[in-house]
mmCIF file of C-alpha atoms in Angstrom:
data_model
loop_
_atom_site.group_PDB
_atom_site.id
_atom_site.type_symbol
_atom_site.label_atom_id
_atom_site.label_comp_id
_atom_site.label_asym_id
_atom_site.label_seq_id
_atom_site.Cartn_x
_atom_site.Cartn_y
_atom_site.Cartn_z
ATOM 1 C CA MET A 658 -25.831 2.001 -12.726
ATOM 2 C CA GLU A 659 -28.257 -0.777 -12.273
ATOM 3 C CA ALA A 660 -28.263 -3.933 -10.085
ATOM 4 C CA ILE A 661 -29.970 -7.184 -10.046
ATOM 5 C CA VAL A 662 -30.737 -8.327 -6.469
ATOM 6 C CA LEU A 663 -31.491 -12.118 -6.097
ATOM 7 C CA ALA A 664 -34.265 -11.854 -3.482
ATOM 8 C CA GLY A 665 -36.201 -14.991 -4.208
ATOM 9 C CA GLY A 666 -34.543 -17.347 -1.650
ATOM 10 C CA LEU A 667 -36.663 -19.685 0.366
ATOM 11 C CA GLY A 668 -34.481 -19.638 3.391
ATOM 12 C CA SER A 669 -34.773 -23.334 4.039
ATOM 13 C CA ARG A 670 -31.887 -23.384 6.535
ATOM 14 C CA LEU A 671 -33.278 -20.483 8.367
ATOM 15 C CA ARG A 672 -36.645 -22.128 9.007
ATOM 16 C CA PRO A 673 -35.722 -22.960 12.711
ATOM 17 C CA VAL A 674 -35.616 -19.087 13.256
ATOM 18 C CA ILE A 675 -37.842 -17.589 10.475
ATOM 19 C CA SER A 676 -40.624 -18.966 8.315
ATOM 20 C CA GLY A 677 -43.151 -17.859 5.850
ATOM 21 C CA ILE A 678 -41.106 -14.963 4.305
ATOM 22 C CA PRO A 679 -38.473 -14.712 1.730
ATOM 23 C CA LYS A 680 -34.969 -15.009 3.182
ATOM 24 C CA PRO A 681 -33.968 -11.363 2.357
ATOM 25 C CA MET A 682 -36.894 -10.320 4.504
ATOM 26 C CA ALA A 683 -35.389 -11.851 7.708
ATOM 27 C CA PRO A 684 -35.912 -9.082 10.396
ATOM 28 C CA ILE A 685 -32.938 -7.288 11.784
ATOM 29 C CA ALA A 686 -33.624 -4.497 14.270
ATOM 30 C CA ASP A 687 -37.225 -4.148 13.043
ATOM 31 C CA LYS A 688 -35.957 -3.867 9.396
ATOM 32 C CA PRO A 689 -35.726 -6.603 6.726
ATOM 33 C CA PHE A 690 -32.203 -7.719 5.730
ATOM 34 C CA LEU A 691 -32.940 -6.491 2.264
ATOM 35 C CA TYR A 692 -33.277 -2.902 3.603
ATOM 36 C CA TYR A 693 -29.529 -2.912 4.552
ATOM 37 C CA ILE A 694 -28.694 -4.139 0.976
ATOM 38 C CA LEU A 695 -30.864 -1.324 -0.508
ATOM 39 C CA LYS A 696 -29.259 1.302 1.747
ATOM 40 C CA TRP A 697 -25.885 0.077 0.639
ATOM 41 C CA LEU A 698 -26.804 0.189 -3.065
ATOM 42 C CA GLU A 699 -28.106 3.718 -2.478
ATOM 43 C CA TYR A 700 -24.927 4.783 -0.841
ATOM 44 C CA ASN A 701 -23.068 3.409 -3.860
ATOM 45 C CA GLN A 702 -25.161 5.477 -6.295
ATOM 46 C CA VAL A 703 -26.860 2.514 -7.880
ATOM 47 C CA SER A 704 -29.986 4.356 -9.388
ATOM 48 C CA ARG A 705 -32.102 1.454 -10.632
ATOM 49 C CA ILE A 706 -32.561 -1.910 -8.790
ATOM 50 C CA ILE A 707 -34.199 -4.902 -10.206
ATOM 51 C CA LEU A 708 -35.394 -7.281 -7.515
ATOM 52 C CA SER A 709 -35.501 -10.893 -8.682
ATOM 53 C CA VAL A 710 -38.367 -12.382 -6.637
ATOM 54 C CA GLY A 711 -40.540 -15.510 -6.472
ATOM 55 C CA TYR A 712 -41.517 -17.043 -3.176
ATOM 56 C CA GLN A 713 -43.847 -14.759 -1.246
ATOM 57 C CA TRP A 714 -42.656 -11.903 -3.366
ATOM 58 C CA GLU A 715 -45.795 -9.770 -2.429
ATOM 59 C CA ILE A 716 -44.326 -9.410 1.040
ATOM 60 C CA ILE A 717 -41.288 -7.601 -0.525
ATOM 61 C CA TYR A 718 -43.523 -5.423 -2.772
ATOM 62 C CA ASN A 719 -45.885 -4.495 0.109
ATOM 63 C CA THR A 720 -42.755 -3.462 2.196
ATOM 64 C CA PHE A 721 -40.804 -1.480 -0.364
ATOM 65 C CA GLY A 722 -43.232 -0.742 -3.281
ATOM 66 C CA ASP A 723 -41.692 0.776 -6.404
ATOM 67 C CA ARG A 724 -39.131 3.092 -4.839
ATOM 68 C CA PHE A 725 -36.549 2.989 -2.137
ATOM 69 C CA ASN A 726 -36.029 6.644 -1.272
ATOM 70 C CA ASP A 727 -35.207 8.095 -4.742
ATOM 71 C CA ARG A 728 -34.051 4.808 -6.268
ATOM 72 C CA GLU A 729 -36.344 2.931 -8.692
ATOM 73 C CA LEU A 730 -37.298 -0.623 -7.741
ATOM 74 C CA VAL A 731 -38.367 -2.988 -10.610
ATOM 75 C CA TYR A 732 -39.701 -6.531 -9.913
ATOM 76 C CA SER A 733 -38.703 -9.548 -11.924
ATOM 77 C CA VAL A 734 -41.223 -12.220 -10.679
ATOM 78 C CA GLU A 735 -40.592 -15.871 -11.252
ATOM 79 C CA ASP A 736 -43.633 -18.086 -11.734
ATOM 80 C CA SER A 737 -41.513 -21.092 -10.769
ATOM 81 C CA PRO A 738 -38.041 -21.351 -9.385
ATOM 82 C CA LEU A 739 -35.346 -20.648 -12.010
ATOM 83 C CA GLY A 740 -32.141 -21.108 -9.914
ATOM 84 C CA THR A 741 -29.665 -18.400 -9.606
ATOM 85 C CA GLY A 742 -28.814 -18.392 -13.260
ATOM 86 C CA GLY A 743 -32.286 -18.631 -14.646
ATOM 87 C CA ALA A 744 -33.392 -15.705 -12.291
ATOM 88 C CA ILE A 745 -30.501 -13.505 -13.546
ATOM 89 C CA SER A 746 -31.279 -14.273 -17.156
ATOM 90 C CA PHE A 747 -34.934 -13.580 -16.689
ATOM 91 C CA ALA A 748 -34.209 -10.303 -14.788
ATOM 92 C CA MET A 749 -31.824 -9.160 -17.480
ATOM 93 C CA ASP A 750 -34.635 -8.416 -19.770
ATOM 94 C CA LYS A 751 -35.488 -5.455 -17.598
ATOM 95 C CA LEU A 752 -32.033 -3.866 -17.834
ATOM 96 C CA THR A 753 -31.581 -0.591 -19.797
ATOM 97 C CA GLY A 754 -27.669 -0.339 -19.821
ATOM 98 C CA ASP A 755 -24.716 -2.480 -20.987
ATOM 99 C CA SER A 756 -23.287 -3.448 -17.559
ATOM 100 C CA PHE A 757 -24.857 -4.232 -14.278
ATOM 101 C CA PHE A 758 -24.208 -5.426 -10.786
ATOM 102 C CA ILE A 759 -25.611 -8.787 -9.406
ATOM 103 C CA ILE A 760 -26.091 -8.979 -5.754
ATOM 104 C CA ASN A 761 -26.986 -11.976 -3.627
ATOM 105 C CA GLY A 762 -29.965 -11.257 -1.434
ATOM 106 C CA ASP A 763 -28.730 -13.088 1.497
ATOM 107 C CA THR A 764 -25.321 -11.443 1.909
ATOM 108 C CA LEU A 765 -24.028 -7.950 2.552
ATOM 109 C CA PHE A 766 -20.448 -7.209 1.427
ATOM 110 C CA LYS A 767 -20.125 -3.428 2.199
ATOM 111 C CA SER A 768 -17.338 -2.584 -0.399
ATOM 112 C CA ASP A 769 -17.096 0.448 -2.515
ATOM 113 C CA LEU A 770 -18.633 -0.490 -5.828
ATOM 114 C CA SER A 771 -16.897 2.191 -7.747
ATOM 115 C CA GLN A 772 -13.718 0.277 -7.151
ATOM 116 C CA LEU A 773 -15.236 -2.891 -8.659
ATOM 117 C CA PHE A 774 -16.423 -0.777 -11.552
ATOM 118 C CA VAL A 775 -12.898 0.606 -12.354
ATOM 119 C CA PHE A 776 -11.301 -2.795 -11.867
ATOM 120 C CA HIS A 777 -13.687 -4.481 -14.155
ATOM 121 C CA HIS A 778 -13.299 -1.911 -17.065
ATOM 122 C CA GLN A 779 -9.612 -1.419 -16.667
ATOM 123 C CA GLY A 780 -9.122 -5.161 -16.755
ATOM 124 C CA ALA A 781 -11.529 -5.673 -19.785
ATOM 125 C CA PHE A 782 -13.294 -8.496 -18.005
ATOM 126 C CA ASN A 783 -16.543 -9.976 -19.059
ATOM 127 C CA LEU A 784 -17.478 -10.403 -15.346
ATOM 128 C CA SER A 785 -15.873 -9.430 -12.160
ATOM 129 C CA ILE A 786 -16.416 -10.826 -8.646
ATOM 130 C CA LEU A 787 -15.782 -9.239 -5.230
ATOM 131 C CA LEU A 788 -13.678 -11.819 -3.227
ATOM 132 C CA LYS A 789 -13.462 -12.002 0.456
ATOM 133 C CA PRO A 790 -10.366 -13.526 2.262
ATOM 134 C CA MET A 791 -11.429 -15.953 4.959
ATOM 135 C CA SER A 792 -9.689 -18.221 7.433
ATOM 136 C CA HIS A 793 -10.827 -21.555 9.126
ATOM 137 C CA PHE A 794 -14.102 -22.122 7.352
ATOM 138 C CA ASP A 795 -15.938 -24.913 5.618
ATOM 139 C CA ARG A 796 -19.197 -23.614 4.242
ATOM 140 C CA TYR A 797 -17.793 -21.843 1.128
ATOM 141 C CA GLY A 798 -15.927 -22.861 -1.952
ATOM 142 C CA THR A 799 -12.797 -20.928 -2.834
ATOM 143 C CA VAL A 800 -11.558 -19.065 -5.835
ATOM 144 C CA GLU A 801 -7.999 -18.820 -7.326
ATOM 145 C CA LEU A 802 -6.433 -16.021 -9.212
ATOM 146 C CA ASN A 803 -3.528 -15.477 -11.437
ATOM 147 C CA THR A 804 -1.027 -12.522 -11.259
ATOM 148 C CA ARG A 805 -3.325 -10.487 -13.492
ATOM 149 C CA ASN A 806 -6.299 -10.938 -11.177
ATOM 150 C CA ARG A 807 -8.065 -13.372 -13.574
ATOM 151 C CA ILE A 808 -9.960 -16.187 -11.971
ATOM 152 C CA THR A 809 -8.345 -19.495 -12.880
ATOM 153 C CA SER A 810 -10.398 -21.948 -10.881
ATOM 154 C CA PHE A 811 -13.299 -22.431 -8.532
ATOM 155 C CA HIS A 812 -12.975 -25.204 -5.858
ATOM 156 C CA GLU A 813 -15.765 -26.948 -3.931
ATOM 157 C CA LYS A 814 -16.641 -26.144 -0.372
ATOM 158 C CA GLY A 815 -14.681 -27.938 2.354
ATOM 159 C CA PRO A 816 -12.559 -27.372 5.323
ATOM 160 C CA ARG A 817 -10.068 -24.609 4.606
ATOM 161 C CA THR A 818 -7.291 -22.889 6.719
ATOM 162 C CA GLU A 819 -7.592 -19.791 4.552
ATOM 163 C CA GLY A 820 -8.790 -18.726 0.975
ATOM 164 C CA LEU A 821 -10.745 -16.371 -1.134
ATOM 165 C CA ILE A 822 -14.433 -16.901 -1.257
ATOM 166 C CA ASN A 823 -16.915 -15.476 -3.753
ATOM 167 C CA GLY A 824 -18.591 -12.609 -1.965
ATOM 168 C CA GLY A 825 -21.830 -12.640 -3.917
ATOM 169 C CA VAL A 826 -21.209 -9.308 -5.659
ATOM 170 C CA TYR A 827 -20.578 -9.176 -9.370
ATOM 171 C CA LEU A 828 -20.260 -6.682 -12.128
ATOM 172 C CA ALA A 829 -21.090 -8.036 -15.597
ATOM 173 C CA ASP A 830 -21.438 -7.080 -19.158
ATOM 174 C CA LYS A 831 -24.868 -7.617 -20.709
ATOM 175 C CA LYS A 832 -23.281 -9.673 -23.455
ATOM 176 C CA ILE A 833 -22.659 -12.641 -21.104
ATOM 177 C CA LYS A 834 -26.229 -13.715 -21.611
ATOM 178 C CA LYS A 835 -25.409 -15.270 -24.994
ATOM 179 C CA HIS A 836 -23.165 -17.636 -23.187
ATOM 180 C CA PHE A 837 -25.783 -18.915 -20.700
ATOM 181 C CA PRO A 838 -26.968 -22.507 -20.862
ATOM 182 C CA ALA A 839 -30.017 -23.122 -23.068
ATOM 183 C CA ALA A 840 -31.972 -24.338 -20.114
ATOM 184 C CA GLN A 841 -34.498 -21.975 -18.519
ATOM 185 C CA ALA A 842 -33.488 -22.876 -14.992
ATOM 186 C CA PHE A 843 -29.824 -23.273 -14.101
ATOM 187 C CA SER A 844 -27.198 -22.467 -11.413
ATOM 188 C CA PHE A 845 -25.266 -19.329 -12.209
ATOM 189 C CA GLU A 846 -22.359 -20.524 -10.169
ATOM 190 C CA LYS A 847 -22.167 -24.152 -11.314
ATOM 191 C CA GLU A 848 -23.497 -24.123 -14.882
ATOM 192 C CA PHE A 849 -22.033 -20.744 -16.010
ATOM 193 C CA LEU A 850 -19.208 -19.479 -13.920
ATOM 194 C CA GLU A 851 -17.478 -22.777 -13.501
ATOM 195 C CA THR A 852 -17.968 -23.874 -17.058
ATOM 196 C CA LYS A 853 -16.948 -20.633 -18.769
ATOM 197 C CA LEU A 854 -13.581 -19.925 -17.278
ATOM 198 C CA ASP A 855 -11.658 -20.737 -20.501
ATOM 199 C CA GLU A 856 -14.024 -19.032 -22.745
ATOM 200 C CA LEU A 857 -14.628 -15.741 -20.917
ATOM 201 C CA ALA A 858 -12.471 -13.467 -18.791
ATOM 202 C CA PHE A 859 -13.653 -13.428 -15.232
ATOM 203 C CA GLY A 860 -11.771 -11.026 -12.772
ATOM 204 C CA GLY A 861 -11.481 -11.162 -9.088
ATOM 205 C CA LEU A 862 -11.147 -8.130 -6.872
ATOM 206 C CA ILE A 863 -10.035 -8.891 -3.284
ATOM 207 C CA SER A 864 -11.786 -6.764 -0.535
ATOM 208 C CA ASN A 865 -11.415 -6.894 3.307
ATOM 209 C CA ASP A 866 -14.624 -4.888 3.797
ATOM 210 C CA TYR A 867 -17.407 -6.063 6.108
ATOM 211 C CA PHE A 868 -19.105 -9.214 4.935
ATOM 212 C CA ILE A 869 -22.027 -11.183 6.330
ATOM 213 C CA ASP A 870 -24.047 -14.182 4.952
ATOM 214 C CA ILE A 871 -27.321 -14.855 6.764
ATOM 215 C CA GLY A 872 -27.821 -18.221 5.214
ATOM 216 C CA ILE A 873 -27.500 -20.114 8.437
ATOM 217 C CA PRO A 874 -28.995 -19.415 11.955
ATOM 218 C CA SER A 875 -25.619 -18.711 13.652
ATOM 219 C CA ASP A 876 -24.609 -16.062 11.037
ATOM 220 C CA TYR A 877 -28.141 -14.553 11.089
ATOM 221 C CA ARG A 878 -27.858 -14.138 14.709
ATOM 222 C CA LYS A 879 -24.593 -12.488 14.200
ATOM 223 C CA ALA A 880 -26.063 -10.143 11.591
ATOM 224 C CA ARG A 881 -28.759 -9.105 13.990
ATOM 225 C CA ILE A 882 -26.011 -8.020 16.486
ATOM 226 C CA GLU A 883 -23.755 -6.323 14.078
ATOM 227 C CA LEU A 884 -25.759 -4.585 11.401
ATOM 228 C CA PRO A 885 -27.640 -2.154 13.428
ATOM 229 C CA ASN A 886 -24.273 -0.768 14.631
ATOM 230 C CA LEU A 887 -22.617 -0.315 11.337
#
């Protein structure tokens, strides 16, 4: 299996604690956050990893090179910011198979990807998303499912007592590219997922496995405490 890791984030909200490096390179116990993502992908038998990079991408290349242990690393380098959707579309040109994982480079959702693989193909979905149940939160939007685990709606972020959030881990069929907007730069979440719910079948698999998002300083500090001990 192959995976595209979105590793081009600027990390604007983390600038009070880190600066001058891509967000996935934020250090945790003398290793970049991206190291923990790559270790998890290795554990899940993902053999080829495409790193979608842009801002200060040379830092990532100089750290990891073309291989992570016995896993091939391929670089998809943006000349200018393409948004999450444009970055995925651009990186898809380097895929060799018909289906692939998409991983957000600022989150780690330590689920068993083989379960997502089985769920996706048994449900005949065009794209499947790992969903994390959360309580008492306001920084994430929520996702709703029907009884067949098909996603029926996405809701804007706001104060919630409980709900399912998009965990930033996807399994998609390569054919989804023909449904992407014509624009070179676009948001995968807003301009693809939210607009294609009636046209394509999106599945949602709920997982209670460990989840961390380092997008804000408080959760980055939490990751620095928790990840070295997992």
